[in-house]
C-alpha atoms as a printed R data frame, in Angstrom:
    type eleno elety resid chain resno      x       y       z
1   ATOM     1    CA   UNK     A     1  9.022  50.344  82.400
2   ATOM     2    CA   UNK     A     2 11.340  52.154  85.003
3   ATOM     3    CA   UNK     A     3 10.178  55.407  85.590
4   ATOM     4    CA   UNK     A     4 14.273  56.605  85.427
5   ATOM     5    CA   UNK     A     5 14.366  55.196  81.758
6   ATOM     6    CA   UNK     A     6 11.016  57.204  81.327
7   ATOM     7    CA   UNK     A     7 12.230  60.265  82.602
8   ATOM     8    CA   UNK     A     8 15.092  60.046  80.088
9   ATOM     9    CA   UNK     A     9 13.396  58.718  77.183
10  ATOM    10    CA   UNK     A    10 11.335  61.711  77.451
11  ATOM    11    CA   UNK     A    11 13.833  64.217  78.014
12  ATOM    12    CA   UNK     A    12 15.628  62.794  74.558
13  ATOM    13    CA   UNK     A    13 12.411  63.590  72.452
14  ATOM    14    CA   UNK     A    14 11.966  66.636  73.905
15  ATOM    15    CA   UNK     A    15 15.943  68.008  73.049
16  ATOM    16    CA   UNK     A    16 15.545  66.121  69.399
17  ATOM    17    CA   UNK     A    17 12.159  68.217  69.013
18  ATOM    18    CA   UNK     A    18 14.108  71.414  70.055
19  ATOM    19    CA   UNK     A    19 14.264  74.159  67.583
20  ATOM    20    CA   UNK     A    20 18.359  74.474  66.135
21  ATOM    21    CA   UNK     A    21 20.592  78.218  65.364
22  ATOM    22    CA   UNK     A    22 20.332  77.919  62.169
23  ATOM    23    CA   UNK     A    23 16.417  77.387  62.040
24  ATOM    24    CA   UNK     A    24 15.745  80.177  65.419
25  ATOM    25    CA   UNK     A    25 18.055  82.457  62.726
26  ATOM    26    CA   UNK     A    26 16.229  81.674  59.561
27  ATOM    27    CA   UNK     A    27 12.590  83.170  61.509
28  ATOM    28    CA   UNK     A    28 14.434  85.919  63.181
29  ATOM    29    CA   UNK     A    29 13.818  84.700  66.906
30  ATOM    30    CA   UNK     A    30 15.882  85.535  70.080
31  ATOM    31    CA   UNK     A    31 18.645  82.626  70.394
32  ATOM    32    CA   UNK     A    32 20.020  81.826  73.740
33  ATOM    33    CA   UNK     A    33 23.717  79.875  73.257
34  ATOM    34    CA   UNK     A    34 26.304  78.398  76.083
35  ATOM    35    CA   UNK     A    35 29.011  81.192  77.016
36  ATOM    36    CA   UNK     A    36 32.466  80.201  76.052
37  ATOM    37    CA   UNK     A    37 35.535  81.741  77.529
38  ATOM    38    CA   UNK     A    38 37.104  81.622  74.371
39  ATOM    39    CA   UNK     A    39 36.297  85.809  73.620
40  ATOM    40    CA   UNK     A    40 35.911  88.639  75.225
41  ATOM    41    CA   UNK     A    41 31.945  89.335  73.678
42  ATOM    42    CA   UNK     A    42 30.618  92.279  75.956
43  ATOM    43    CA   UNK     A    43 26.536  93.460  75.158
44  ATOM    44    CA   UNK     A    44 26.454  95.214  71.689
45  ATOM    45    CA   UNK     A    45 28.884  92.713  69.926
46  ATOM    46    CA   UNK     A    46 27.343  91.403  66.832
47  ATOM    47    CA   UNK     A    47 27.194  87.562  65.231
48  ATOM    48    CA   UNK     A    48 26.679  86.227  62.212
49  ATOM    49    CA   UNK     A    49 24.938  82.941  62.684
50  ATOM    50    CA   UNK     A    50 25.157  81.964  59.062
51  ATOM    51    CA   UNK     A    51 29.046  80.986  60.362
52  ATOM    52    CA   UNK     A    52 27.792  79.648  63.642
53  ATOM    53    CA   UNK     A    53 29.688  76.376  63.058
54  ATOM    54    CA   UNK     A    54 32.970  77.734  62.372
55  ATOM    55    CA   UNK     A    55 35.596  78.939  65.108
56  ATOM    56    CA   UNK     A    56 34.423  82.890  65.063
57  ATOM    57    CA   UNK     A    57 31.439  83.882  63.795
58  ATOM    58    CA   UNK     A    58 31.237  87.437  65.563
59  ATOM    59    CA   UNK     A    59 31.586  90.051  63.479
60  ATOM    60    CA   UNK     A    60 34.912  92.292  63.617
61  ATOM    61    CA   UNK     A    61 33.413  95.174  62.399
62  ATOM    62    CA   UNK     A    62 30.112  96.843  64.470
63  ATOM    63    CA   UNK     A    63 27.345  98.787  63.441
64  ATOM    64    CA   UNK     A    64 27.281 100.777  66.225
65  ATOM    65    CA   UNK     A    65 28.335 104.251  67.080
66  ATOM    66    CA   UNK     A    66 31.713 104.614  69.155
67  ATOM    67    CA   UNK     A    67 31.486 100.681  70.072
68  ATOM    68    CA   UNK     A    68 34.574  98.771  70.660
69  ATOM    69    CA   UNK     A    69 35.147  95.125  71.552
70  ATOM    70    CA   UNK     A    70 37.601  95.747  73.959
71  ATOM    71    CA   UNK     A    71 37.288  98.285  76.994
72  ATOM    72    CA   UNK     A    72 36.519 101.647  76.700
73  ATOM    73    CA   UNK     A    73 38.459 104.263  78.634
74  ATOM    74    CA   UNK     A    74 36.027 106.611  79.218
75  ATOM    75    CA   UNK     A    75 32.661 106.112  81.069
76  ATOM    76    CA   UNK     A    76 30.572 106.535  77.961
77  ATOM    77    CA   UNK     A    77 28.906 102.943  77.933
78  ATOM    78    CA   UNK     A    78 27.786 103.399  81.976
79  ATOM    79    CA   UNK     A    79 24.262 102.818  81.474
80  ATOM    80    CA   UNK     A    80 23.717 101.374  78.598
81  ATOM    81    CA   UNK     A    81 23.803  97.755  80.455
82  ATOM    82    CA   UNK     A    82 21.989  96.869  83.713
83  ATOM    83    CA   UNK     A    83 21.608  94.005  86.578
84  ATOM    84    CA   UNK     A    84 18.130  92.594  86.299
85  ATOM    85    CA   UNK     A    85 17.374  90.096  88.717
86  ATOM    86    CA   UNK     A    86 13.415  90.071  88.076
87  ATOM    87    CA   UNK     A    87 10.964  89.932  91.245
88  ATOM    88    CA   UNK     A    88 14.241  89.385  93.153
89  ATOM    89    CA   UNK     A    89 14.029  85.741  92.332
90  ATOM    90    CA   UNK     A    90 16.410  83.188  91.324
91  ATOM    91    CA   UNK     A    91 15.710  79.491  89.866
92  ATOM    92    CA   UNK     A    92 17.443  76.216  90.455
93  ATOM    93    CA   UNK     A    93 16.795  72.804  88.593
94  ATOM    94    CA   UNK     A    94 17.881  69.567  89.756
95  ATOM    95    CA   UNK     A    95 17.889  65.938  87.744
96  ATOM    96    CA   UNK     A    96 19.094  62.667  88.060
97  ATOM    97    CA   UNK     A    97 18.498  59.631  86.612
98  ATOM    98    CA   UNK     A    98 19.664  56.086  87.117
99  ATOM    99    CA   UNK     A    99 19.250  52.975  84.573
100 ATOM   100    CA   UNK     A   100 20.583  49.176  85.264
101 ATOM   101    CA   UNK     A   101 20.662  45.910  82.912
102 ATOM   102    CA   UNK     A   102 22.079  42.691  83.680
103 ATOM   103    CA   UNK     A   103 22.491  40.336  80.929
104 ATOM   104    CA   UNK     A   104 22.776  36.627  82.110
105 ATOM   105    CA   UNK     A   105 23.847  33.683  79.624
106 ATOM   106    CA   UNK     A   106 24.245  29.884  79.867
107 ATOM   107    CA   UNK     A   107 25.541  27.647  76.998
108 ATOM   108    CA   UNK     A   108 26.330  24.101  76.972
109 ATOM   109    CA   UNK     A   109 27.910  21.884  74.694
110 ATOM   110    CA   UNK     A   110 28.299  18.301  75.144
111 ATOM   111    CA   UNK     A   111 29.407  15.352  72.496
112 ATOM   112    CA   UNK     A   112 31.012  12.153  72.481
113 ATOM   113    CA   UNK     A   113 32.031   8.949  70.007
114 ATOM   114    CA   UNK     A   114 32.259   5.742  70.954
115 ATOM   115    CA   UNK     A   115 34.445   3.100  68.847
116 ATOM   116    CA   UNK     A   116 33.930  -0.205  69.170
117 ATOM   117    CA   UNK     A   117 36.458  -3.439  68.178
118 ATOM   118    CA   UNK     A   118 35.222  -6.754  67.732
119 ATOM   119    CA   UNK     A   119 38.224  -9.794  67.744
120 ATOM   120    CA   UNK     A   120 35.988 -12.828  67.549
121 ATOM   121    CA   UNK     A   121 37.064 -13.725  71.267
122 ATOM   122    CA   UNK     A   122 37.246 -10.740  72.642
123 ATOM   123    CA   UNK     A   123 34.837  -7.314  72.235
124 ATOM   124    CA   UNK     A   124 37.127  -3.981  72.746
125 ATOM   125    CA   UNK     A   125 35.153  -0.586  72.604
126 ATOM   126    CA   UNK     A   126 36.379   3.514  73.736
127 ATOM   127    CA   UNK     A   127 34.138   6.312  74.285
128 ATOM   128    CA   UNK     A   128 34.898  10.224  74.761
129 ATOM   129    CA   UNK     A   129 32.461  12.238  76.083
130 ATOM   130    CA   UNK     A   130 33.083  16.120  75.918
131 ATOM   131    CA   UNK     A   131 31.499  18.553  78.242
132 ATOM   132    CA   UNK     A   132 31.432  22.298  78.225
133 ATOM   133    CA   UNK     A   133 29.446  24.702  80.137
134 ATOM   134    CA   UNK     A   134 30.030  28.880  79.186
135 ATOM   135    CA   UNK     A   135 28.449  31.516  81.830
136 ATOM   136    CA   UNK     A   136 28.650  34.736  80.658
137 ATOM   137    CA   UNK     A   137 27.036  37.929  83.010
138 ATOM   138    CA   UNK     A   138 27.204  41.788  81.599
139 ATOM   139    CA   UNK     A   139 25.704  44.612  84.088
140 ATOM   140    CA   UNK     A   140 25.388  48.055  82.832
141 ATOM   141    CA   UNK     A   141 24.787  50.871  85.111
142 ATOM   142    CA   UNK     A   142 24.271  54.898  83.775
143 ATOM   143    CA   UNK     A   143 23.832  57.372  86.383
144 ATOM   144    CA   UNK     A   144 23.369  60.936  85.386
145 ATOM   145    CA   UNK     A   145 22.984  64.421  87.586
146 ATOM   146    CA   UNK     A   146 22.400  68.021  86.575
147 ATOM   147    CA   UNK     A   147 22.447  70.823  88.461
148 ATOM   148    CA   UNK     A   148 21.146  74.260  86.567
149 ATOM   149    CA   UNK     A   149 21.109  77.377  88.750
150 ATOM   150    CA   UNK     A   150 19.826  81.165  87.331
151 ATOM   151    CA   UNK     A   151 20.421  84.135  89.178
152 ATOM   152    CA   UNK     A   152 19.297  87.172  86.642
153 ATOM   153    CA   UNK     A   153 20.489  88.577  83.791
154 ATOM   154    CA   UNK     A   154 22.415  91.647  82.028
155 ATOM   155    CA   UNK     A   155 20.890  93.162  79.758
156 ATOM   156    CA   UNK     A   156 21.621  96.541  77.501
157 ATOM   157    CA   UNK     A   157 19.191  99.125  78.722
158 ATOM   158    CA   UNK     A   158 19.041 100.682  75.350
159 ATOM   159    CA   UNK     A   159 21.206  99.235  72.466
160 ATOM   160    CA   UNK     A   160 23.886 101.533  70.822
161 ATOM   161    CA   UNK     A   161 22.935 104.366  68.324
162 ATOM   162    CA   UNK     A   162 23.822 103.550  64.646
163 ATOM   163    CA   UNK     A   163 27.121 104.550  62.930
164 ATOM   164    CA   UNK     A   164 26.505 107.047  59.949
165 ATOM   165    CA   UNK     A   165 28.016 104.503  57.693
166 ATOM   166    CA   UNK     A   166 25.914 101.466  59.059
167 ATOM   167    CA   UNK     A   167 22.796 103.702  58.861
168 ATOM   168    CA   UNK     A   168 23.325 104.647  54.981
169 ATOM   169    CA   UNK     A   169 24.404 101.218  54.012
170 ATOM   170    CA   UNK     A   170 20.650 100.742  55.258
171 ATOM   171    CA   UNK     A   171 19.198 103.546  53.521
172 ATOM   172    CA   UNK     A   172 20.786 103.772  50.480
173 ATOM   173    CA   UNK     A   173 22.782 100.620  50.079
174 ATOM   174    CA   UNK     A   174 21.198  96.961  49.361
175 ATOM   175    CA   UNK     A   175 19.171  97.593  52.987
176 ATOM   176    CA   UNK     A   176 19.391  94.700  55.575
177 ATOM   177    CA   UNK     A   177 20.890  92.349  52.890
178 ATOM   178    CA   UNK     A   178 24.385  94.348  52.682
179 ATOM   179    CA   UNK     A   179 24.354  95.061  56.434
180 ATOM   180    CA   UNK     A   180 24.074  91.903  58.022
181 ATOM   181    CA   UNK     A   181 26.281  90.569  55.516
182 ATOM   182    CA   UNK     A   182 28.790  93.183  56.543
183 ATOM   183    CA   UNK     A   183 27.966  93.615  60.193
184 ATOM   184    CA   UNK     A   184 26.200  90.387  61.131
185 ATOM   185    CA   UNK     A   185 22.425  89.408  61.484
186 ATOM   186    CA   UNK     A   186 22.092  89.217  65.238
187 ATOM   187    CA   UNK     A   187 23.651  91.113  68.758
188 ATOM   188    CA   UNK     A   188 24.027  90.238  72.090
189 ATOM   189    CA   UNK     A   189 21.276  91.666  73.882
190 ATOM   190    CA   UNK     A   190 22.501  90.173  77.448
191 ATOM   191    CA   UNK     A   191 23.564  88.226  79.501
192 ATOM   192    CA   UNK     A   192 21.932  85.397  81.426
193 ATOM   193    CA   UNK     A   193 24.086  84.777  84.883
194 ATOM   194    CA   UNK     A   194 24.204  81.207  86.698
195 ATOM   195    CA   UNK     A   195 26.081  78.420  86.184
196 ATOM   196    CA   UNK     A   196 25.627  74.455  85.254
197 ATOM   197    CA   UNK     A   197 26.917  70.974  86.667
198 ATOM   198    CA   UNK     A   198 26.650  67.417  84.803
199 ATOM   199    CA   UNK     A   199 27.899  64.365  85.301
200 ATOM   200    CA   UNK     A   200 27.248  61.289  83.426
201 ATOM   201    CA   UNK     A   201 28.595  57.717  85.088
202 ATOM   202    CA   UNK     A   202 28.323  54.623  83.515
203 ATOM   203    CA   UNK     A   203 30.332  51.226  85.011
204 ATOM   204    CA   UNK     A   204 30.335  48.043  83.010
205 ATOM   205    CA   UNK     A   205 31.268  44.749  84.884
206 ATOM   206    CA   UNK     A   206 31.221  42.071  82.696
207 ATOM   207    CA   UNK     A   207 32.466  38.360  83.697
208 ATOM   208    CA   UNK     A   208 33.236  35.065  81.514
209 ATOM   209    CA   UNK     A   209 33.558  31.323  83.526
210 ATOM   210    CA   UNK     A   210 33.840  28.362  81.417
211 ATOM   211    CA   UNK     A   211 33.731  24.630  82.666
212 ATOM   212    CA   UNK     A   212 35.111  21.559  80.534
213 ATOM   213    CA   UNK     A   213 34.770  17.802  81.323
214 ATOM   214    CA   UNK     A   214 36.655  15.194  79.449
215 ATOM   215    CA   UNK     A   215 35.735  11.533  80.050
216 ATOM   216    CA   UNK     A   216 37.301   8.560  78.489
217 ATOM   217    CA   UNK     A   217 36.244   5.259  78.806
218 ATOM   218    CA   UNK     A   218 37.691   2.107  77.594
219 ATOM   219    CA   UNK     A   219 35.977  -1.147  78.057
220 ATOM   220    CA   UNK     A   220 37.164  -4.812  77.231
221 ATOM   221    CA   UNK     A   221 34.453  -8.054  77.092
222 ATOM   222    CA   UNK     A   222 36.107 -11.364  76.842
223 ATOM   223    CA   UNK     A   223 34.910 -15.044  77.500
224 ATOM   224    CA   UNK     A   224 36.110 -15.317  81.110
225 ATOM   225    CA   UNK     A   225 36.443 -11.909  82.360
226 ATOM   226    CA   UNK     A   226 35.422  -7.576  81.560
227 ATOM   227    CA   UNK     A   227 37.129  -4.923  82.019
228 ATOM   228    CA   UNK     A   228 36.209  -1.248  82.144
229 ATOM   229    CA   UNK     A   229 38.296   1.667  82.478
230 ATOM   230    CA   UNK     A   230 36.988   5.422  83.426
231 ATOM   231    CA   UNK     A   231 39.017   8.359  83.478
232 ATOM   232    CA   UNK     A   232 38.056  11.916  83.484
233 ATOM   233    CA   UNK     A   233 39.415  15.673  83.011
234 ATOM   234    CA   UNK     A   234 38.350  18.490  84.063
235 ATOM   235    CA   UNK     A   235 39.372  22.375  83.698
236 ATOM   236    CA   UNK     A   236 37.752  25.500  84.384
237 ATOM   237    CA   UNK     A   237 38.855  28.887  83.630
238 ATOM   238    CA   UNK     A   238 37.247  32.498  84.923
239 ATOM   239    CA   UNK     A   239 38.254  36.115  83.862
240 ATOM   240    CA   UNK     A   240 36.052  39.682  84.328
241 ATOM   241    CA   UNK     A   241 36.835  42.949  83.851
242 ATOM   242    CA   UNK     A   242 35.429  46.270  84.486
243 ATOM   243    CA   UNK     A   243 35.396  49.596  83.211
244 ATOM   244    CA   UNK     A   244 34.119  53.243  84.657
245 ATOM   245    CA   UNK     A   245 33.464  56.242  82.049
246 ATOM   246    CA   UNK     A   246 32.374  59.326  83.548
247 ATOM   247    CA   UNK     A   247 32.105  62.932  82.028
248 ATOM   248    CA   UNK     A   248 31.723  66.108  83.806
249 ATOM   249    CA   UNK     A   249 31.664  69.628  83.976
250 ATOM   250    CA   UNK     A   250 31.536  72.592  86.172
251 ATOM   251    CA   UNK     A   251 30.635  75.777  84.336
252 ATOM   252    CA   UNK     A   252 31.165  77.796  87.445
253 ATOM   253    CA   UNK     A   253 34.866  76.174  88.003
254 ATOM   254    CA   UNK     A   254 35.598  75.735  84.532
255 ATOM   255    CA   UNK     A   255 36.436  72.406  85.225
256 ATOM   256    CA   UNK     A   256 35.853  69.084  83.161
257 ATOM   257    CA   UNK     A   257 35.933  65.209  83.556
258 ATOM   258    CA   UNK     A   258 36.566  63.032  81.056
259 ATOM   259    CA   UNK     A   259 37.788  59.874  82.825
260 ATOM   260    CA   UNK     A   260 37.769  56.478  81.579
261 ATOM   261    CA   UNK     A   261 38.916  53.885  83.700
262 ATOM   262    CA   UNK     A   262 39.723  49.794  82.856
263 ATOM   263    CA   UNK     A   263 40.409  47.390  86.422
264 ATOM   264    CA   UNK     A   264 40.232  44.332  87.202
265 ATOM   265    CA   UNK     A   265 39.614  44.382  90.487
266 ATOM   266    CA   UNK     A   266 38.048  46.525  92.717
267 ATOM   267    CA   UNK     A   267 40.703  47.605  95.044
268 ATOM   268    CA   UNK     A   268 42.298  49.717  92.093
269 ATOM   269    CA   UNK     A   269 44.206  52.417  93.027
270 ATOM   270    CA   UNK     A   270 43.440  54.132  89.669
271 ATOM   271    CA   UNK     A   271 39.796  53.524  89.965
272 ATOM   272    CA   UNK     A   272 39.698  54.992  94.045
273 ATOM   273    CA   UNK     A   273 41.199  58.174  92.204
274 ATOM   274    CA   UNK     A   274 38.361  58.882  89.605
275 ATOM   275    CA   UNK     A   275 35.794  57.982  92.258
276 ATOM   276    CA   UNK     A   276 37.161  60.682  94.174
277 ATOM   277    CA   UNK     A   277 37.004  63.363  91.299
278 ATOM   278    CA   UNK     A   278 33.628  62.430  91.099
279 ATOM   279    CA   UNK     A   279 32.707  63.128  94.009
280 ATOM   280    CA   UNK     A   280 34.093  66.274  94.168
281 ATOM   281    CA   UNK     A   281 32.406  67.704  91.298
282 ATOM   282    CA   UNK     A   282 28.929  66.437  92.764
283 ATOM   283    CA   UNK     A   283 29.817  68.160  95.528
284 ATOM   284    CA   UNK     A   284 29.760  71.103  93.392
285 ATOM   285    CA   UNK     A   285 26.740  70.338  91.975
286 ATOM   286    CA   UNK     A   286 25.175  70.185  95.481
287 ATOM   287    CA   UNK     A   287 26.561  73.301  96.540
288 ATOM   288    CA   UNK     A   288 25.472  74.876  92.872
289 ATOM   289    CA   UNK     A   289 23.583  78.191  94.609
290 ATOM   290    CA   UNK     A   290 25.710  78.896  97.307
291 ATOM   291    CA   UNK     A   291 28.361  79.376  95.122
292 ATOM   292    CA   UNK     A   292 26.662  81.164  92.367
293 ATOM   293    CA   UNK     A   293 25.385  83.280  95.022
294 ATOM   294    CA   UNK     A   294 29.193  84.122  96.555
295 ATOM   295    CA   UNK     A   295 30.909  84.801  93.302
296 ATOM   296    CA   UNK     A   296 27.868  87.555  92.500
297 ATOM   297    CA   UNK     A   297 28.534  88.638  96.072
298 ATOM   298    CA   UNK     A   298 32.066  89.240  95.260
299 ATOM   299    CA   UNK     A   299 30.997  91.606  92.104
300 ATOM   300    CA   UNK     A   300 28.614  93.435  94.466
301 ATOM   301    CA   UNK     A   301 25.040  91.791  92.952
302 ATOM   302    CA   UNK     A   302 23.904  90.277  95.956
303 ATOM   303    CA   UNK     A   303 21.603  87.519  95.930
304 ATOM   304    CA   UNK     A   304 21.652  85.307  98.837
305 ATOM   305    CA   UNK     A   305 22.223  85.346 102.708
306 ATOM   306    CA   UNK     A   306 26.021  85.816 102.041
307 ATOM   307    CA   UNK     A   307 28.603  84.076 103.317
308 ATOM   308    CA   UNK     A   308 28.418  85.587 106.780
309 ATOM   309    CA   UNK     A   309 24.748  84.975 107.035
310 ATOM   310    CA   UNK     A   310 25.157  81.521 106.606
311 ATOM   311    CA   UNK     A   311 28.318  81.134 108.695
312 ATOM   312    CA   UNK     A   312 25.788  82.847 111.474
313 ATOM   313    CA   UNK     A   313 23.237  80.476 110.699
314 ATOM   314    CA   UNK     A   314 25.910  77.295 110.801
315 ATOM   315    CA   UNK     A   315 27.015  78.739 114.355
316 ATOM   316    CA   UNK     A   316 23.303  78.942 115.912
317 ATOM   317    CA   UNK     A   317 21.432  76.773 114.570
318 ATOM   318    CA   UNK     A   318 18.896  79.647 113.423
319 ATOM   319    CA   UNK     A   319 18.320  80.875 109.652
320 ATOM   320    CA   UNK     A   320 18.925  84.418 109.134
321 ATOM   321    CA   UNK     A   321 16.412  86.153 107.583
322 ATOM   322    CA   UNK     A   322 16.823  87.964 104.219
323 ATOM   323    CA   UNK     A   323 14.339  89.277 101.298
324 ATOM   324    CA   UNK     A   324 15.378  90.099  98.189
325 ATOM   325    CA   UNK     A   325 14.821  93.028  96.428
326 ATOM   326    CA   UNK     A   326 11.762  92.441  93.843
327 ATOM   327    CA   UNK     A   327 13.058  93.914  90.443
328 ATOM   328    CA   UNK     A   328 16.292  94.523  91.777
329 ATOM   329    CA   UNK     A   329 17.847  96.218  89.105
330 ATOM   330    CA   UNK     A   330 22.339  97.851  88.943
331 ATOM   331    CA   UNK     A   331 23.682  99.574  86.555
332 ATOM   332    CA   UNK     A   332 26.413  98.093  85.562
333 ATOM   333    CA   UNK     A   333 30.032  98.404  82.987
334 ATOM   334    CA   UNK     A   334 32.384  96.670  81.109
335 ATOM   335    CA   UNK     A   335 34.428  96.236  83.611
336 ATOM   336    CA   UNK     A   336 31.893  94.588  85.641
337 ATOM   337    CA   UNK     A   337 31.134  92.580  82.608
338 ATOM   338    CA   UNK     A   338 34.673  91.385  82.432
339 ATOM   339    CA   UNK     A   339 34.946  90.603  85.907
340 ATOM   340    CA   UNK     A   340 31.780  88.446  85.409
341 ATOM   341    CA   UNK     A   341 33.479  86.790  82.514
342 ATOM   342    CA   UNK     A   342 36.820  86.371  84.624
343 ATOM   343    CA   UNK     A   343 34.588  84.383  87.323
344 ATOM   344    CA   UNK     A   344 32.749  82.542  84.746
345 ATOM   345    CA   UNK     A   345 29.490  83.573  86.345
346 ATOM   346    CA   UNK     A   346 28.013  84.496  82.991
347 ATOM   347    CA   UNK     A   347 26.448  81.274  81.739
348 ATOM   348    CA   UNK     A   348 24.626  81.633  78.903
349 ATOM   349    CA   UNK     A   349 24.735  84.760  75.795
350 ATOM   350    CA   UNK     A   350 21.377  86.290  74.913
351 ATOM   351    CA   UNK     A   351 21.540  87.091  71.050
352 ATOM   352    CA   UNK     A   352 19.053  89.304  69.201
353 ATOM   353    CA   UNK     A   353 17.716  89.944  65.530
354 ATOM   354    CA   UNK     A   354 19.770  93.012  64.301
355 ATOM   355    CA   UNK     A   355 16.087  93.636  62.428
356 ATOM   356    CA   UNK     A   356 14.451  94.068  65.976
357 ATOM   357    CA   UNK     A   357 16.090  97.066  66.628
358 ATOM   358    CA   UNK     A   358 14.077 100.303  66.172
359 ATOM   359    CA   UNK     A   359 16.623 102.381  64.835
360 ATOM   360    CA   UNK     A   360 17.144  99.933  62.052
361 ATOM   361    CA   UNK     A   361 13.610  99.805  61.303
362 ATOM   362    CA   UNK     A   362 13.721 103.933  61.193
363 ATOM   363    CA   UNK     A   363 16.761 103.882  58.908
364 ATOM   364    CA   UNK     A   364 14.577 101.197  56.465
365 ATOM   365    CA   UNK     A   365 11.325 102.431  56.213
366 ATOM   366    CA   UNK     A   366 10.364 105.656  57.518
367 ATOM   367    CA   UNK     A   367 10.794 108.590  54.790
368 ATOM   368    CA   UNK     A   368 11.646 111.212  57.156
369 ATOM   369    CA   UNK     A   369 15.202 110.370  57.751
370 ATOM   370    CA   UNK     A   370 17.694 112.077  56.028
């Protein structure tokens, strides 16, 4: 077996073994789920994953002390969130896999009748002979890249203090029943910064060529003489076709590509055109950390050489050297949350068990609180 279709075939069992939400939520483990641009969801905003498949399942009201979705105006939440980029490391991932088939047919047909006449002095007889031969060839091709790249994560240093009314509802209310209910069963703890590239290509050329062969023969036997007459007919036909599906994504651009493309042959204009979309967003893929690395620069985290380093290195020849701070660790606010968001550097949200949190635990079990 190809050790492409391998690759994939084991890649498939190991996402269909892969725990989902709903059962990470019903054991109360951490759940890690693709950032969407769709909200503004800054460290501290809560989720209820029991409406995880509908169009907004975070919470509108918060738990939390003096916590707002939106931007605060004072400097109250500086740090509460931090820049962890741990042992001043990053990590990149990199796959591709390629899979072919050709399917080759060949069907023929042939019959014929013959009819034969007999006048006493003279034997007349016909004959038709039918021929058809049907070649039929299907080639698949699948091609698929991704590109993962991690650069650290932002995380809340220390989660907000309870509101007074959050903390009784826990006390004295129904206890973590009535609050999640009302407030949501998990927060966003962080955070993880990066980005992702995919690209899935599959071309299908497919062909059809049929050949047919009439022959008639008439033939005539008499006392003083024969005759025989041959005549024949022939026709062929050929068509093929072609199509090109491919679907992408950029996290870091925002872009997609969803392009599926019919020719029949293959100086298409249309088909150039999507080959040259492709390309471009493998060439993002390729260029994945460098990137990643620029837009942090941009928001002041730091992770790379820089964009000047390596225009110096381009220029000479010569690598500049640079070391990363292990445990590099920034404060950081909502604003530089929002800016993150605005770039689309954030790539994935961290969410946490509201139950994890220690001041929850407090407010349900120990005796001493008020």
């Amino acid at each position: 077996m190809d050790l492409a279709i391998q690759e994939a075939q084991s890649e498939a069992a190991f996402e269909s073994r892969k725990p989902s939400l709903a059962e990470l939520a019903s054991k109360r483990l951490p759940i890690t789920v693709p950032w969407s641009s769709d909200h503004l969801l800054f460290p501290g905003q809560t989720f209820h994953s029991s409406l995880y498949k509908t169009a907004d399942p975070w919470s509108k009201a918060s738990p939390f002390e003096d916590w707002t979705a939106t931007e605060l105006t004072n400097d109250s939440d500086v740090g509460q969130m931090m820049y962890l980029c741990a042992d001043g490391g990053t990590t990149g991932t990199f796959k591709s896999a390629k899979t072919q088939s050709t399917v080759l047919k060949e069907d023929h047909e042939s019959f014929g009748f013959t009819a034969t006449v007999d006048l006493g002095f003279c034997t007349a007889s016909g004959s038709l002979q039918y021929d058809r031969n049907i070649s039929t060839n299907d080639d698949n091709i699948k091609t698929s890249v991704r590109a993962s790249y991690r650069c650290g994560s932002i995380i809340l240093r220390r989660p907000p203090e309870l509101s007074q009314e959050s903390s009784l509802a826990l006390k004295y209310g129904e206890g973590l029943t009535e609050f999640e209910a009302k407030y949501g069963d998990y927060f966003i703890y962080g955070y993880n910064l990066g980005a992702d590239n995919a690209m899935l290509v599959s071309t299908n050329a497919s062909s059809l060529s049929t050949q047919e062969r009439k022959t008639l023969t008439v033939k005539a036997e008499c006392f003083l003489f024969d005759v025989e007459f041959t005549e024949h007919f022939d026709s062929a036909s050929y068509s093929a076709s072609a199509a090109l599906n491919i679907t992408g994504y950029d996290t870091l651009s925002g872009s997609m590509l969803d392009e599926h493309t019919k020719w029949q042959a293959s100086t298409s204009v249309e088909f150039d055109a999507v080959q040259r979309r492709s390309r471009t967003l493998r060439l993002l893929g390729d260029q994945l950390p460098s990137r990643v690395e620029d837009a942090c620069e941009e928001l002041g985290l730091r992770l790379g050489q820089g964009k000047a380093n390596r225009a110096e290195s381009a220029r000479t020849g010569l690598m500049q050297d640079f070391a990363p701070v292990a445990g590099l660790e920034k404060p950081v606010d909502r604003a530089t949350c929002r800016r993150l968001m605005e770039s689309n550097v954030i790539v994935e949200v961290v969410l946490m068990p509201v139950k994890s949190l220690r001041s929850v635990q407090e407010w349900m079990y120990s005796d001493d609180i008020i």
